[in-house]
Amino acid sequence: MKHLAPNIENACVVVLGDIGRSPRMQYHVKSLAETRYCVDLIAYVESKPLEDLTSNPNVRIHPLNPFPELHLPGLLKYVFKSCWQALTLLMVLISIRKPKFILCQNPPAIPTVAVVYVYCLFARSTKMIIDWHNYTHSILAITSSPGSPIVKFAKAIEFRFGRKSSENLCVTKAMQQDLQDNWNIRATVLYDRPPIQFHPTTLEERHNLFMNLSKVIPEFVGTVPDDEKISDAQEVSAFTVKLSNGDIRYRQNRPALLISSTSWTPDEEFRILLDALDAYETKAVDDPILYPCLVCVITGKGPQKEHYKMLIRKKTWEKVIVITPWLENSDYPKLLAAGDLGVCLHYSSSGLDLPMKVVDMFGSGLPVCAIKFKCIEELVQHGQNGFIFDSSKELAGQICEWFQDFPVNVALTNQKELINQKLKEFQQLRWDENWDRNVKPMLERL
């Protein structure tokens, strides 16, 4: 850990969401705490935060009380919930050490930016910084309509209070330009970059992960069929084997490992992946020698998870297995590094933000197939460090091509070498260096 400078100051980070599923904001807190700030983190704590935060003496976590489950009509519930969040957030803000600045995540703008602005107005010397991940009004428009009163209200709140911030961060150049052109807001681009825990791993590390996960994921349990003839196997997973002399190797005819992560929200249409897996199943059944069995791991929590789990249970695949586990913070990076191909279905409600899950996959050395939207090429360059698709048919073609003659596929040797090289170049710049380069100068301006 970096040592704090003598002139320690107070900072506050506000996340009106589950901090355990807000990695970018957690990285902000960690970076602030490792420089010269004592940080008060205000957030909902539904999932376990990073140990770097919970064990850091310079970080105090203030859990927000969740809105009680009330059976109310949709709009009325939204109003009551917003009022509840505003009051609970304001009460916590009043109780903490007075910060030099408050860094808040947007979305949600309602009531976050309004409450933080009001606090800063009365605190006078406290500055508001907004980290623009997306737009609240564009997310609401997914399940409503762009012309609905709630969408218009959210946009008005974002426009009015967003322009009151002292400094702004955003996640893409496209969003930076949009904020400038349409909102008259100047923002510093801070691309998401993977922290050091997202890195390629050795075969031994992968084997140990598979063995540990096999205790809770039955599909990772290994059995030895007669045709493999592993007489001196000491440990066997579905993918790897450890021999009695300590050597570890991949299993003969092992399944391929496809990985996707999601928040199970409306801005990720998982029917696209399921349809692509249907197409892969057809090809793999018709030509089982050419195409391996496929284990697809979809991680994450969210409102639509049960809906898609029900759809998955109805499938009668022979060559495809889909599992939806929740992984601990320590296991998730290791699983990405052990995968053979990643899939990202996040398409961005505004077309202006980038999926952090792809950043994590690239940091782990995992090539990604990502769905096409307005600014995805700021992160994924088709055929260079991954692939971009526009339909389930295109995704199915990319999966089939990648896993044909798995794991050798001589036809893709040159392309795989290019992708690996591009991913290594991506891994050269990590979160800490990127944060120091872009955020530190901004904080000094305060």
Tab-separated table of C-alpha atoms in Angstrom:
chain	number	residue	atom	x	y	z
A	1	MET	CA	0.000	0.000	0.000
A	2	LYS	CA	1.165	3.552	-0.726
A	3	HIS	CA	1.862	5.703	2.332
A	4	LEU	CA	-0.404	8.676	2.992
A	5	ALA	CA	1.151	12.085	2.599
A	6	PRO	CA	1.386	14.237	5.781
A	7	ASN	CA	-1.347	16.683	4.634
A	8	ILE	CA	-4.238	14.253	4.949
A	9	GLU	CA	-7.640	15.491	3.768
A	10	ASN	CA	-11.151	14.069	3.882
A	11	ALA	CA	-13.032	12.864	0.825
A	12	CYS	CA	-16.433	11.268	0.321
A	13	VAL	CA	-17.596	8.824	-2.350
A	14	VAL	CA	-21.341	8.298	-2.908
A	15	VAL	CA	-22.797	5.286	-4.724
A	16	LEU	CA	-26.576	4.950	-4.697
A	17	GLY	CA	-26.248	1.288	-5.624
A	18	ASP	CA	-24.633	-1.926	-4.418
A	19	ILE	CA	-20.988	-1.067	-3.847
A	20	GLY	CA	-19.969	-4.709	-4.330
A	21	ARG	CA	-21.206	-4.457	-7.930
A	22	SER	CA	-19.664	-1.029	-8.546
A	23	PRO	CA	-16.016	-1.889	-9.239
A	24	ARG	CA	-15.059	1.481	-10.744
A	25	MET	CA	-16.211	3.360	-7.646
A	26	GLN	CA	-14.431	0.887	-5.394
A	27	TYR	CA	-11.231	1.487	-7.346
A	28	HIS	CA	-11.735	5.235	-6.880
A	29	VAL	CA	-11.982	4.728	-3.112
A	30	LYS	CA	-8.878	2.548	-3.051
A	31	SER	CA	-6.870	5.064	-5.077
A	32	LEU	CA	-7.986	7.982	-2.912
A	33	ALA	CA	-7.164	6.094	0.284
A	34	GLU	CA	-3.708	5.252	-1.015
A	35	THR	CA	-2.840	8.870	-1.718
A	36	ARG	CA	-3.651	11.511	0.885
A	37	TYR	CA	-7.324	11.065	1.687
A	38	CYS	CA	-9.394	9.555	4.451
A	39	VAL	CA	-12.471	8.370	2.586
A	40	ASP	CA	-16.066	8.079	3.757
A	41	LEU	CA	-17.826	5.695	1.387
A	42	ILE	CA	-21.631	5.948	1.366
A	43	ALA	CA	-23.383	3.120	-0.477
A	44	TYR	CA	-25.698	0.154	-0.281
A	45	VAL	CA	-23.786	-2.909	0.868
A	46	GLU	CA	-25.640	-5.866	-0.627
A	47	SER	CA	-22.520	-7.620	-1.946
A	48	LYS	CA	-19.192	-7.811	-0.176
A	49	PRO	CA	-16.858	-4.908	-1.029
A	50	LEU	CA	-13.224	-5.464	-1.937
A	51	GLU	CA	-10.976	-6.443	0.948
A	52	ASP	CA	-8.757	-3.501	-0.038
A	53	LEU	CA	-11.571	-1.297	1.260
A	54	THR	CA	-12.813	-3.240	4.273
A	55	SER	CA	-9.278	-3.693	5.671
A	56	ASN	CA	-8.050	-0.170	4.904
A	57	PRO	CA	-7.921	2.112	7.988
A	58	ASN	CA	-8.334	5.144	5.733
A	59	VAL	CA	-11.766	3.978	4.529
A	60	ARG	CA	-15.000	4.164	6.471
A	61	ILE	CA	-18.008	2.462	4.886
A	62	HIS	CA	-21.435	3.880	5.732
A	63	PRO	CA	-24.168	1.465	4.593
A	64	LEU	CA	-27.415	3.060	3.433
A	65	ASN	CA	-30.680	1.593	4.671
A	66	PRO	CA	-32.505	-0.052	1.744
A	67	PHE	CA	-35.972	1.065	0.768
A	68	PRO	CA	-38.573	-1.200	2.425
A	69	GLU	CA	-40.472	-3.478	0.091
A	70	LEU	CA	-43.864	-1.875	-0.412
A	71	HIS	CA	-46.532	-3.019	-2.843
A	72	LEU	CA	-47.186	0.247	-4.653
A	73	PRO	CA	-47.905	1.225	-8.266
A	74	GLY	CA	-44.739	1.732	-10.299
A	75	LEU	CA	-44.616	5.549	-10.457
A	76	LEU	CA	-45.714	5.983	-6.833
A	77	LYS	CA	-43.075	3.495	-5.696
A	78	TYR	CA	-40.417	5.383	-7.655
A	79	VAL	CA	-41.423	8.668	-5.972
A	80	PHE	CA	-41.455	7.155	-2.476
A	81	LYS	CA	-38.161	5.364	-3.064
A	82	SER	CA	-36.492	8.546	-4.316
A	83	CYS	CA	-37.683	10.474	-1.256
A	84	TRP	CA	-36.444	7.697	1.032
A	85	GLN	CA	-33.049	7.646	-0.679
A	86	ALA	CA	-32.765	11.432	-0.527
A	87	LEU	CA	-33.451	11.543	3.207
A	88	THR	CA	-31.207	8.616	4.146
A	89	LEU	CA	-28.362	9.940	1.977
A	90	LEU	CA	-28.654	13.434	3.422
A	91	MET	CA	-28.650	12.126	6.994
A	92	VAL	CA	-25.455	10.159	6.400
A	93	LEU	CA	-23.783	13.106	4.656
A	94	ILE	CA	-24.541	15.315	7.664
A	95	SER	CA	-23.032	12.734	10.043
A	96	ILE	CA	-19.628	12.229	8.352
A	97	ARG	CA	-16.434	14.259	8.485
A	98	LYS	CA	-16.699	17.335	6.298
A	99	PRO	CA	-15.034	16.363	3.016
A	100	LYS	CA	-12.985	18.470	0.620
A	101	PHE	CA	-15.064	16.985	-2.184
A	102	ILE	CA	-17.804	14.435	-2.829
A	103	LEU	CA	-17.311	12.093	-5.778
A	104	CYS	CA	-20.688	10.698	-6.830
A	105	GLN	CA	-21.620	8.158	-9.453
A	106	ASN	CA	-24.175	8.970	-12.121
A	107	PRO	CA	-26.493	7.191	-12.760
A	108	PRO	CA	-28.605	7.372	-10.740
A	109	ALA	CA	-29.047	11.149	-10.902
A	110	ILE	CA	-32.255	10.949	-8.856
A	111	PRO	CA	-31.752	11.810	-6.077
A	112	THR	CA	-27.933	11.559	-5.885
A	113	VAL	CA	-26.676	14.644	-7.690
A	114	ALA	CA	-29.462	16.868	-6.321
A	115	VAL	CA	-28.812	15.834	-2.705
A	116	VAL	CA	-25.045	16.107	-3.053
A	117	TYR	CA	-25.392	19.555	-4.638
A	118	VAL	CA	-27.639	20.773	-1.803
A	119	TYR	CA	-25.152	19.472	0.771
A	120	CYS	CA	-22.238	21.174	-1.005
A	121	LEU	CA	-24.252	24.405	-1.245
A	122	PHE	CA	-24.595	24.582	2.534
A	123	ALA	CA	-21.150	23.133	3.278
A	124	ARG	CA	-19.732	25.846	0.990
A	125	SER	CA	-16.119	24.649	0.748
A	126	THR	CA	-17.073	21.088	-0.286
A	127	LYS	CA	-16.934	20.493	-4.040
A	128	MET	CA	-19.068	18.090	-6.078
A	129	ILE	CA	-17.423	15.793	-8.643
A	130	ILE	CA	-19.585	13.624	-10.895
A	131	ASP	CA	-18.304	10.433	-12.501
A	132	TRP	CA	-20.544	9.985	-15.556
A	133	HIS	CA	-20.924	6.261	-16.270
A	134	ASN	CA	-24.058	6.710	-18.376
A	135	TYR	CA	-27.255	8.789	-18.338
A	136	THR	CA	-30.139	8.134	-15.962
A	137	HIS	CA	-32.739	9.252	-18.483
A	138	SER	CA	-31.460	6.877	-21.205
A	139	ILE	CA	-31.643	3.909	-18.819
A	140	LEU	CA	-35.202	4.810	-17.779
A	141	ALA	CA	-36.154	5.121	-21.448
A	142	ILE	CA	-35.417	1.398	-21.988
A	143	THR	CA	-38.448	0.338	-19.957
A	144	SER	CA	-40.501	3.483	-20.599
A	145	SER	CA	-40.326	5.832	-23.588
A	146	PRO	CA	-38.111	8.832	-24.349
A	147	GLY	CA	-41.118	11.131	-24.116
A	148	SER	CA	-42.500	9.873	-20.801
A	149	PRO	CA	-42.750	12.344	-17.879
A	150	ILE	CA	-40.276	10.397	-15.696
A	151	VAL	CA	-37.661	10.316	-18.463
A	152	LYS	CA	-38.076	14.039	-19.102
A	153	PHE	CA	-37.838	14.731	-15.365
A	154	ALA	CA	-34.676	12.641	-15.015
A	155	LYS	CA	-33.082	14.429	-17.958
A	156	ALA	CA	-33.958	17.806	-16.464
A	157	ILE	CA	-32.390	16.807	-13.121
A	158	GLU	CA	-29.228	15.599	-14.844
A	159	PHE	CA	-29.016	18.744	-16.973
A	160	ARG	CA	-29.648	21.185	-14.136
A	161	PHE	CA	-27.509	19.666	-11.398
A	162	GLY	CA	-24.900	18.030	-13.645
A	163	ARG	CA	-23.771	21.499	-14.682
A	164	LYS	CA	-23.333	22.495	-11.017
A	165	SER	CA	-20.416	20.116	-10.457
A	166	SER	CA	-16.928	21.512	-9.926
A	167	GLU	CA	-15.271	18.725	-11.931
A	168	ASN	CA	-16.460	15.806	-14.035
A	169	LEU	CA	-15.143	12.421	-15.109
A	170	CYS	CA	-16.576	10.240	-17.852
A	171	VAL	CA	-15.882	6.828	-19.314
A	172	THR	CA	-15.445	7.503	-23.064
A	173	LYS	CA	-14.420	10.182	-25.537
A	174	ALA	CA	-17.886	9.878	-27.080
A	175	MET	CA	-19.503	10.775	-23.745
A	176	GLN	CA	-17.004	13.589	-23.228
A	177	GLN	CA	-18.042	15.065	-26.576
A	178	ASP	CA	-21.751	14.606	-25.864
A	179	LEU	CA	-21.464	16.290	-22.464
A	180	GLN	CA	-19.653	19.211	-24.050
A	181	ASP	CA	-21.925	19.617	-27.075
A	182	ASN	CA	-25.337	19.035	-25.478
A	183	TRP	CA	-24.820	19.831	-21.784
A	184	ASN	CA	-21.971	22.379	-21.851
A	185	ILE	CA	-20.134	20.179	-19.335
A	186	ARG	CA	-16.381	19.709	-19.549
A	187	ALA	CA	-15.284	16.262	-18.421
A	188	THR	CA	-12.014	14.379	-18.110
A	189	VAL	CA	-12.004	10.963	-19.774
A	190	LEU	CA	-11.001	8.219	-17.365
A	191	TYR	CA	-11.114	4.938	-19.233
A	192	ASP	CA	-11.751	1.882	-17.110
A	193	ARG	CA	-8.546	-0.107	-16.784
A	194	PRO	CA	-8.089	-3.461	-15.069
A	195	PRO	CA	-6.479	-3.517	-11.624
A	196	ILE	CA	-3.590	-5.910	-11.118
A	197	GLN	CA	-5.751	-8.810	-9.864
A	198	PHE	CA	-7.033	-9.235	-13.427
A	199	HIS	CA	-4.050	-10.899	-15.083
A	200	PRO	CA	-3.230	-14.080	-17.038
A	201	THR	CA	-2.629	-17.181	-14.917
A	202	THR	CA	-0.591	-20.360	-15.148
A	203	LEU	CA	-2.022	-23.797	-15.839
A	204	GLU	CA	-1.346	-24.741	-12.204
A	205	GLU	CA	-3.390	-21.758	-10.986
A	206	ARG	CA	-6.214	-22.690	-13.335
A	207	HIS	CA	-6.215	-26.293	-12.137
A	208	ASN	CA	-6.367	-25.165	-8.505
A	209	LEU	CA	-9.289	-22.877	-9.357
A	210	PHE	CA	-11.172	-25.656	-11.142
A	211	MET	CA	-10.637	-28.006	-8.199
A	212	ASN	CA	-11.878	-25.395	-5.701
A	213	LEU	CA	-14.903	-24.468	-7.786
A	214	SER	CA	-15.772	-28.123	-8.346
A	215	LYS	CA	-16.756	-28.242	-4.663
A	216	VAL	CA	-19.699	-25.927	-5.395
A	217	ILE	CA	-20.146	-26.249	-9.180
A	218	PRO	CA	-20.935	-29.861	-10.162
A	219	GLU	CA	-20.148	-29.174	-13.840
A	220	PHE	CA	-16.478	-28.619	-12.904
A	221	VAL	CA	-16.150	-32.039	-11.266
A	222	GLY	CA	-13.863	-34.340	-13.233
A	223	THR	CA	-14.316	-38.015	-14.016
A	224	VAL	CA	-11.915	-40.151	-16.041
A	225	PRO	CA	-13.524	-42.104	-18.903
A	226	ASP	CA	-11.912	-45.329	-20.013
A	227	ASP	CA	-10.615	-43.883	-23.279
A	228	GLU	CA	-8.399	-41.301	-21.520
A	229	LYS	CA	-6.435	-43.954	-19.591
A	230	ILE	CA	-5.079	-41.627	-16.894
A	231	SER	CA	-3.730	-44.302	-14.584
A	232	ASP	CA	-1.688	-42.028	-12.353
A	233	ALA	CA	-4.139	-39.153	-11.904
A	234	GLN	CA	-3.920	-37.498	-8.505
A	235	GLU	CA	-6.539	-34.778	-9.061
A	236	VAL	CA	-9.004	-34.419	-11.920
A	237	SER	CA	-11.292	-31.535	-12.846
A	238	ALA	CA	-13.550	-31.323	-15.894
A	239	PHE	CA	-10.765	-29.411	-17.670
A	240	THR	CA	-7.433	-30.436	-16.139
A	241	VAL	CA	-5.592	-33.323	-14.522
A	242	LYS	CA	-2.772	-33.384	-11.987
A	243	LEU	CA	-0.589	-36.476	-12.193
A	244	SER	CA	1.082	-38.223	-9.265
A	245	ASN	CA	4.439	-36.706	-10.226
A	246	GLY	CA	2.963	-33.202	-9.872
A	247	ASP	CA	2.643	-32.464	-13.593
A	248	ILE	CA	-0.545	-30.683	-14.656
A	249	ARG	CA	-2.028	-30.788	-18.129
A	250	TYR	CA	-5.299	-30.120	-19.859
A	251	ARG	CA	-7.669	-33.068	-20.226
A	252	GLN	CA	-7.910	-34.875	-23.513
A	253	ASN	CA	-11.123	-33.769	-25.259
A	254	ARG	CA	-11.776	-31.206	-22.537
A	255	PRO	CA	-14.793	-28.927	-22.909
A	256	ALA	CA	-14.263	-25.341	-24.030
A	257	LEU	CA	-14.984	-22.636	-21.450
A	258	LEU	CA	-17.123	-19.686	-22.576
A	259	ILE	CA	-17.600	-16.874	-20.040
A	260	SER	CA	-20.018	-13.985	-19.786
A	261	SER	CA	-20.799	-11.680	-16.875
A	262	THR	CA	-23.862	-9.539	-16.454
A	263	SER	CA	-26.020	-7.480	-14.141
A	264	TRP	CA	-29.082	-9.183	-15.691
A	265	THR	CA	-30.617	-5.827	-16.657
A	266	PRO	CA	-32.688	-4.780	-19.721
A	267	ASP	CA	-29.617	-3.302	-21.461
A	268	GLU	CA	-28.260	-6.843	-21.952
A	269	GLU	CA	-30.374	-9.097	-24.169
A	270	PHE	CA	-29.333	-12.622	-23.257
A	271	ARG	CA	-31.644	-14.211	-25.813
A	272	ILE	CA	-28.917	-13.333	-28.310
A	273	LEU	CA	-26.454	-15.595	-26.504
A	274	LEU	CA	-29.020	-18.377	-26.025
A	275	ASP	CA	-29.887	-18.289	-29.740
A	276	ALA	CA	-26.176	-18.412	-30.606
A	277	LEU	CA	-25.745	-21.414	-28.305
A	278	ASP	CA	-28.682	-23.103	-30.057
A	279	ALA	CA	-26.823	-22.676	-33.361
A	280	TYR	CA	-23.596	-23.984	-31.836
A	281	GLU	CA	-25.453	-27.005	-30.426
A	282	THR	CA	-26.746	-27.880	-33.894
A	283	LYS	CA	-23.256	-27.741	-35.408
A	284	ALA	CA	-21.621	-29.623	-32.531
A	285	VAL	CA	-24.207	-32.427	-32.640
A	286	ASP	CA	-23.815	-32.755	-36.406
A	287	ASP	CA	-20.006	-32.806	-36.205
A	288	PRO	CA	-18.908	-33.772	-32.660
A	289	ILE	CA	-15.288	-34.386	-33.700
A	290	LEU	CA	-14.910	-30.852	-35.036
A	291	TYR	CA	-16.633	-28.990	-32.183
A	292	PRO	CA	-16.057	-29.569	-28.442
A	293	CYS	CA	-18.591	-29.636	-25.667
A	294	LEU	CA	-19.111	-26.111	-24.395
A	295	VAL	CA	-19.435	-25.016	-20.775
A	296	CYS	CA	-20.869	-21.503	-20.648
A	297	VAL	CA	-20.495	-19.707	-17.304
A	298	ILE	CA	-22.642	-16.586	-16.837
A	299	THR	CA	-21.804	-14.753	-13.610
A	300	GLY	CA	-23.560	-11.903	-11.864
A	301	LYS	CA	-26.686	-10.840	-9.997
A	302	GLY	CA	-29.644	-8.829	-11.208
A	303	PRO	CA	-33.410	-8.523	-11.689
A	304	GLN	CA	-33.746	-10.673	-14.827
A	305	LYS	CA	-31.617	-13.600	-13.652
A	306	GLU	CA	-34.494	-15.880	-12.682
A	307	HIS	CA	-36.261	-15.198	-15.975
A	308	TYR	CA	-33.269	-16.346	-18.004
A	309	LYS	CA	-32.537	-19.279	-15.691
A	310	MET	CA	-36.051	-20.514	-16.468
A	311	LEU	CA	-35.375	-20.242	-20.217
A	312	ILE	CA	-32.072	-22.109	-19.804
A	313	ARG	CA	-33.749	-24.934	-17.860
A	314	LYS	CA	-36.075	-25.526	-20.826
A	315	LYS	CA	-33.129	-26.224	-23.174
A	316	THR	CA	-32.330	-29.829	-24.056
A	317	TRP	CA	-28.762	-29.334	-25.230
A	318	GLU	CA	-26.347	-32.253	-25.561
A	319	LYS	CA	-23.137	-30.351	-26.308
A	320	VAL	CA	-23.786	-27.141	-24.355
A	321	ILE	CA	-23.997	-26.600	-20.596
A	322	VAL	CA	-24.935	-23.198	-19.124
A	323	ILE	CA	-24.392	-22.395	-15.453
A	324	THR	CA	-25.076	-19.138	-13.587
A	325	PRO	CA	-22.995	-19.076	-10.385
A	326	TRP	CA	-22.199	-16.078	-8.182
A	327	LEU	CA	-18.438	-15.909	-7.657
A	328	GLU	CA	-16.458	-14.361	-4.833
A	329	ASN	CA	-14.286	-11.327	-5.620
A	330	SER	CA	-11.165	-13.491	-5.367
A	331	ASP	CA	-12.428	-16.166	-7.794
A	332	TYR	CA	-13.895	-13.983	-10.550
A	333	PRO	CA	-10.566	-12.705	-11.965
A	334	LYS	CA	-9.144	-16.229	-11.883
A	335	LEU	CA	-12.112	-17.627	-13.799
A	336	LEU	CA	-11.759	-14.971	-16.519
A	337	ALA	CA	-8.092	-15.888	-16.906
A	338	ALA	CA	-9.027	-19.571	-17.206
A	339	GLY	CA	-11.615	-19.023	-19.949
A	340	ASP	CA	-11.216	-19.654	-23.659
A	341	LEU	CA	-13.531	-16.901	-24.937
A	342	GLY	CA	-15.650	-14.150	-23.391
A	343	VAL	CA	-19.013	-12.745	-24.485
A	344	CYS	CA	-20.354	-9.278	-23.676
A	345	LEU	CA	-23.986	-8.348	-24.402
A	346	HIS	CA	-23.950	-4.881	-22.837
A	347	TYR	CA	-25.095	-2.474	-25.540
A	348	SER	CA	-25.329	0.824	-23.562
A	349	SER	CA	-28.631	2.665	-23.276
A	350	SER	CA	-26.968	5.913	-24.354
A	351	GLY	CA	-24.416	4.384	-26.722
A	352	LEU	CA	-21.782	6.375	-24.831
A	353	ASP	CA	-20.413	4.074	-22.112
A	354	LEU	CA	-18.208	0.991	-22.287
A	355	PRO	CA	-18.648	-2.345	-20.483
A	356	MET	CA	-16.171	-2.762	-17.650
A	357	LYS	CA	-16.547	-6.527	-17.908
A	358	VAL	CA	-14.651	-6.381	-21.213
A	359	VAL	CA	-11.871	-4.386	-19.532
A	360	ASP	CA	-11.585	-7.111	-16.875
A	361	MET	CA	-11.534	-9.838	-19.523
A	362	PHE	CA	-8.829	-8.081	-21.522
A	363	GLY	CA	-6.805	-7.598	-18.342
A	364	SER	CA	-7.047	-11.351	-17.744
A	365	GLY	CA	-5.951	-12.174	-21.295
A	366	LEU	CA	-9.412	-13.337	-22.399
A	367	PRO	CA	-10.512	-12.460	-25.967
A	368	VAL	CA	-14.069	-11.113	-26.155
A	369	CYS	CA	-16.991	-11.120	-28.555
A	370	ALA	CA	-18.847	-7.846	-27.823
A	371	ILE	CA	-22.170	-6.646	-29.167
A	372	LYS	CA	-21.974	-3.652	-31.485
A	373	PHE	CA	-23.055	-0.177	-30.391
A	374	LYS	CA	-22.020	3.418	-30.979
A	375	CYS	CA	-18.645	3.675	-29.204
A	376	ILE	CA	-17.621	0.036	-28.571
A	377	GLU	CA	-14.655	0.461	-30.918
A	378	GLU	CA	-13.025	2.732	-28.340
A	379	LEU	CA	-12.376	-0.560	-26.528
A	380	VAL	CA	-12.848	-3.537	-28.892
A	381	GLN	CA	-11.242	-3.493	-32.329
A	382	HIS	CA	-12.743	-6.231	-34.477
A	383	GLY	CA	-10.205	-8.912	-35.386
A	384	GLN	CA	-7.458	-7.143	-33.426
A	385	ASN	CA	-8.154	-7.710	-29.717
A	386	GLY	CA	-11.589	-9.320	-30.014
A	387	PHE	CA	-14.709	-9.460	-32.149
A	388	ILE	CA	-17.824	-7.319	-32.615
A	389	PHE	CA	-21.187	-8.838	-33.529
A	390	ASP	CA	-24.554	-7.378	-34.448
A	391	SER	CA	-26.842	-10.417	-34.178
A	392	SER	CA	-27.107	-13.912	-32.701
A	393	LYS	CA	-26.161	-15.292	-36.115
A	394	GLU	CA	-22.901	-13.339	-36.150
A	395	LEU	CA	-22.142	-14.326	-32.558
A	396	ALA	CA	-22.809	-17.994	-33.349
A	397	GLY	CA	-20.429	-17.768	-36.318
A	398	GLN	CA	-17.692	-16.271	-34.142
A	399	ILE	CA	-18.112	-18.913	-31.426
A	400	CYS	CA	-18.124	-21.757	-33.955
A	401	GLU	CA	-15.067	-20.421	-35.776
A	402	TRP	CA	-13.131	-19.873	-32.535
A	403	PHE	CA	-13.830	-23.374	-31.197
A	404	GLN	CA	-13.544	-25.326	-34.444
A	405	ASP	CA	-10.861	-28.024	-34.052
A	406	PHE	CA	-10.486	-26.907	-30.426
A	407	PRO	CA	-7.999	-26.415	-28.858
A	408	VAL	CA	-5.614	-26.391	-31.868
A	409	ASN	CA	-7.436	-24.691	-34.765
A	410	VAL	CA	-4.410	-24.159	-36.991
A	411	ALA	CA	-6.412	-21.851	-39.277
A	412	LEU	CA	-6.644	-19.243	-36.500
A	413	THR	CA	-3.027	-19.467	-35.292
A	414	ASN	CA	-1.938	-16.107	-36.723
A	415	GLN	CA	-5.072	-14.298	-35.569
A	416	LYS	CA	-4.809	-15.739	-32.049
A	417	GLU	CA	-1.184	-14.612	-31.864
A	418	LEU	CA	-2.233	-11.097	-32.932
A	419	ILE	CA	-5.030	-10.986	-30.366
A	420	ASN	CA	-2.728	-12.211	-27.587
A	421	GLN	CA	-0.203	-9.519	-28.482
A	422	LYS	CA	-2.867	-6.792	-28.450
A	423	LEU	CA	-4.144	-7.990	-25.074
A	424	LYS	CA	-0.619	-7.895	-23.647
A	425	GLU	CA	-0.298	-4.309	-24.849
A	426	PHE	CA	-3.642	-3.469	-23.207
A	427	GLN	CA	-2.412	-4.926	-19.918
A	428	GLN	CA	0.535	-2.527	-19.794
A	429	LEU	CA	-1.655	0.315	-18.462
A	430	ARG	CA	-3.436	-0.547	-15.225
A	431	TRP	CA	-5.994	1.312	-13.107
A	432	ASP	CA	-3.472	2.853	-10.680
A	433	GLU	CA	-1.289	4.435	-13.350
A	434	ASN	CA	-4.306	5.606	-15.348
A	435	TRP	CA	-5.924	7.126	-12.237
A	436	ASP	CA	-2.699	8.912	-11.268
A	437	ARG	CA	-2.384	10.286	-14.797
A	438	ASN	CA	-5.956	11.588	-15.146
A	439	VAL	CA	-7.570	12.081	-11.738
A	440	LYS	CA	-4.712	13.432	-9.623
A	441	PRO	CA	-4.300	16.587	-11.749
A	442	MET	CA	-8.067	17.148	-11.573
A	443	LEU	CA	-8.063	16.896	-7.770
A	444	GLU	CA	-5.161	19.338	-7.576
A	445	ARG	CA	-7.294	21.902	-9.411
A	446	LEU	CA	-9.774	21.815	-6.545
